[in-house]
Amino acid sequence: MATVRFTGNAQAVAQIETLTVGGTIEAGDLFIMTINGKSLVVVAPDTDASDTAAAIANAWCACTIAEFREAAAVATDATIALTAKTAGNPFLVSVGTVEADGTPADDQTFTQATTVPSAGPNDWSQPANWSNGSTPVSGDDVYLDQSDIDVLYGLDQHSVSLNSLQIAANFSGQVGLPDANELYVEYRDRTLRIGAANVVIGAGPGSGSQRLRLDTGDGATTVSVVNTGTPLDNDSPALLWIGSNAANVLDVSRGSVGVALAPGETAQVSAQVGSHSMNSDGDADVRFGPGVTFGGLKQNGGRVEINSDIELIEKTNGELTVSAGAITTLKNFGGTLFYNSSSALGIATIGGRGRLDFSQDLSPKTVGLCNLAAGAVLYDPLGVASPAFRTVDCALSDVRVTVGFDKTYTPS
C-alpha cells in the first residue's frame, strides 16, 4: 500500500493510428471508418491498394463530421496515418470493409494498429502523472489536491480497489467528461470507475471541483462529501456518483451531489444529508435518481430529492421533495417535506417543527395515518391526500391542518 498523489506531469503525446489497406481489392469495395457511431465510407477507386489508401486519406481530410476533424490523415503507399490534432486528447476509431453491395468482404482487408498511444497530463493511466511514478493500484491511498489539472482520460480503472480516494477542496480540476461537448455527444469514458473503501470529497480550504464523476463499482464504499464546487454543467450536480454495494454509505455535509441520475444507472446506499451549521437549509443539495435502492435516509438540513421507494426517512431539518416512490415510515421532526409522488405514504410522524405538504402535485395520494405533535403542519389544500391524522400529546388547536374543501373528519 502506497500514498500516491496526482501531479499531472506527463508530457502530451499525440495518438497515431495506422490503417492498412491490403488483400485483393476490387473497384467499388467499401472501406468504413467509424467514430461515435458515425461512419465515413470510402469507395475503392480501382484495384490498387495505394490508390485506395489515398482516397481514404482525402475523404477523411474533407470530412465535416466533428469527431473525424479531431485527427489528421496522411496516406503513404497502402497505409493511412491518423494523428490526433491535439496531443493528449485520444480518439476511438474502428475500421472495416465490405463488398460494394454491403455483403461481407471476400479478399480485401482493412486493418488498424495503434502506432503511438495517446498520453498526457489529463490521463489517469499515465505513470508519469503520479508522485511515485506508478499508476495507483489496489490498496493505495490516492490524493488529488493542490492542482487544477483535469483528469479526463484513462478513466476505466474498475479492476483497482483503493484503500482511500481523497479529492481535496484545493483540487479545482475536473474528474470525468461531460455528457456532451460543444460539437457532439461524448463517446469516450465519462466517469472514473475505481473501487475505494473510503472516498472523501472537498476537505480543507479551497473552492472545490465543479465536476466529479465517480463509479465505485461493487465494493463497499463510504463516501463523505465535505463540500463541492459550484456545478459546472447545467442541471447536473458537481458530484455524480454510483455504486452497487448494499453496504454503501453516503454522508453529505455540504455541496452538490447526484446519485444514479442518468437513465439506467443504479446505486445502493444508506444516506445522511446536512450539517448542523447556521445555514443548514442551504448546505447540501442532493438528488437521488429512480435507480437508487435505499438502506435509509437521515436528513439534518439542505435540500434533497428522491425518486424511488424507501423504507425509512428520519428528518430533523431542511427541505425534502419526494418526486416518485413509496415511503413506508416517515419521521419528519423539522423542515418541510413535499410529497409529490403518486405512490403510497405509510405511517407519517410530524414533529413540532415539521411540515408535510401535498400542495405541489395534483395526483391522488394514498396516505396512512399521520401522527401530529404540537406545532406540526399538515398542508393538503386541494385534498389530494385527505389522510387520517392523530394528534399526539396535544389538542387539535395545537396543530395546523389544511385538508381542502367539503371534508368530514370524525374524531375518536
XYZ file of C-alpha atoms in Angstrom, residues 30-42 59-60 63-68 92-98 110:
29
model
C -16.250 -0.166 -49.416
C -13.817 0.865 -46.679
C -15.520 2.090 -43.489
C -14.241 4.100 -40.533
C -16.487 4.703 -37.525
C -16.260 7.087 -34.572
C -19.066 7.575 -32.053
C -21.497 5.613 -34.214
C -20.857 7.877 -37.213
C -19.264 6.335 -40.276
C -17.168 7.572 -43.171
C -17.477 5.218 -46.159
C -14.930 5.340 -48.989
C -12.030 11.624 -47.756
C -11.005 11.826 -44.094
C -14.965 15.049 -43.827
C -17.004 17.593 -41.859
C -18.087 15.233 -39.049
C -16.743 16.796 -35.840
C -15.312 13.579 -34.385
C -13.268 12.949 -37.536
C -11.500 5.998 -30.744
C -11.907 4.783 -34.320
C -12.826 1.357 -35.685
C -12.479 0.143 -39.274
C -13.996 -2.461 -41.547
C -14.566 -3.342 -45.187
C -17.396 -4.910 -47.187
C -8.589 -3.182 -43.794
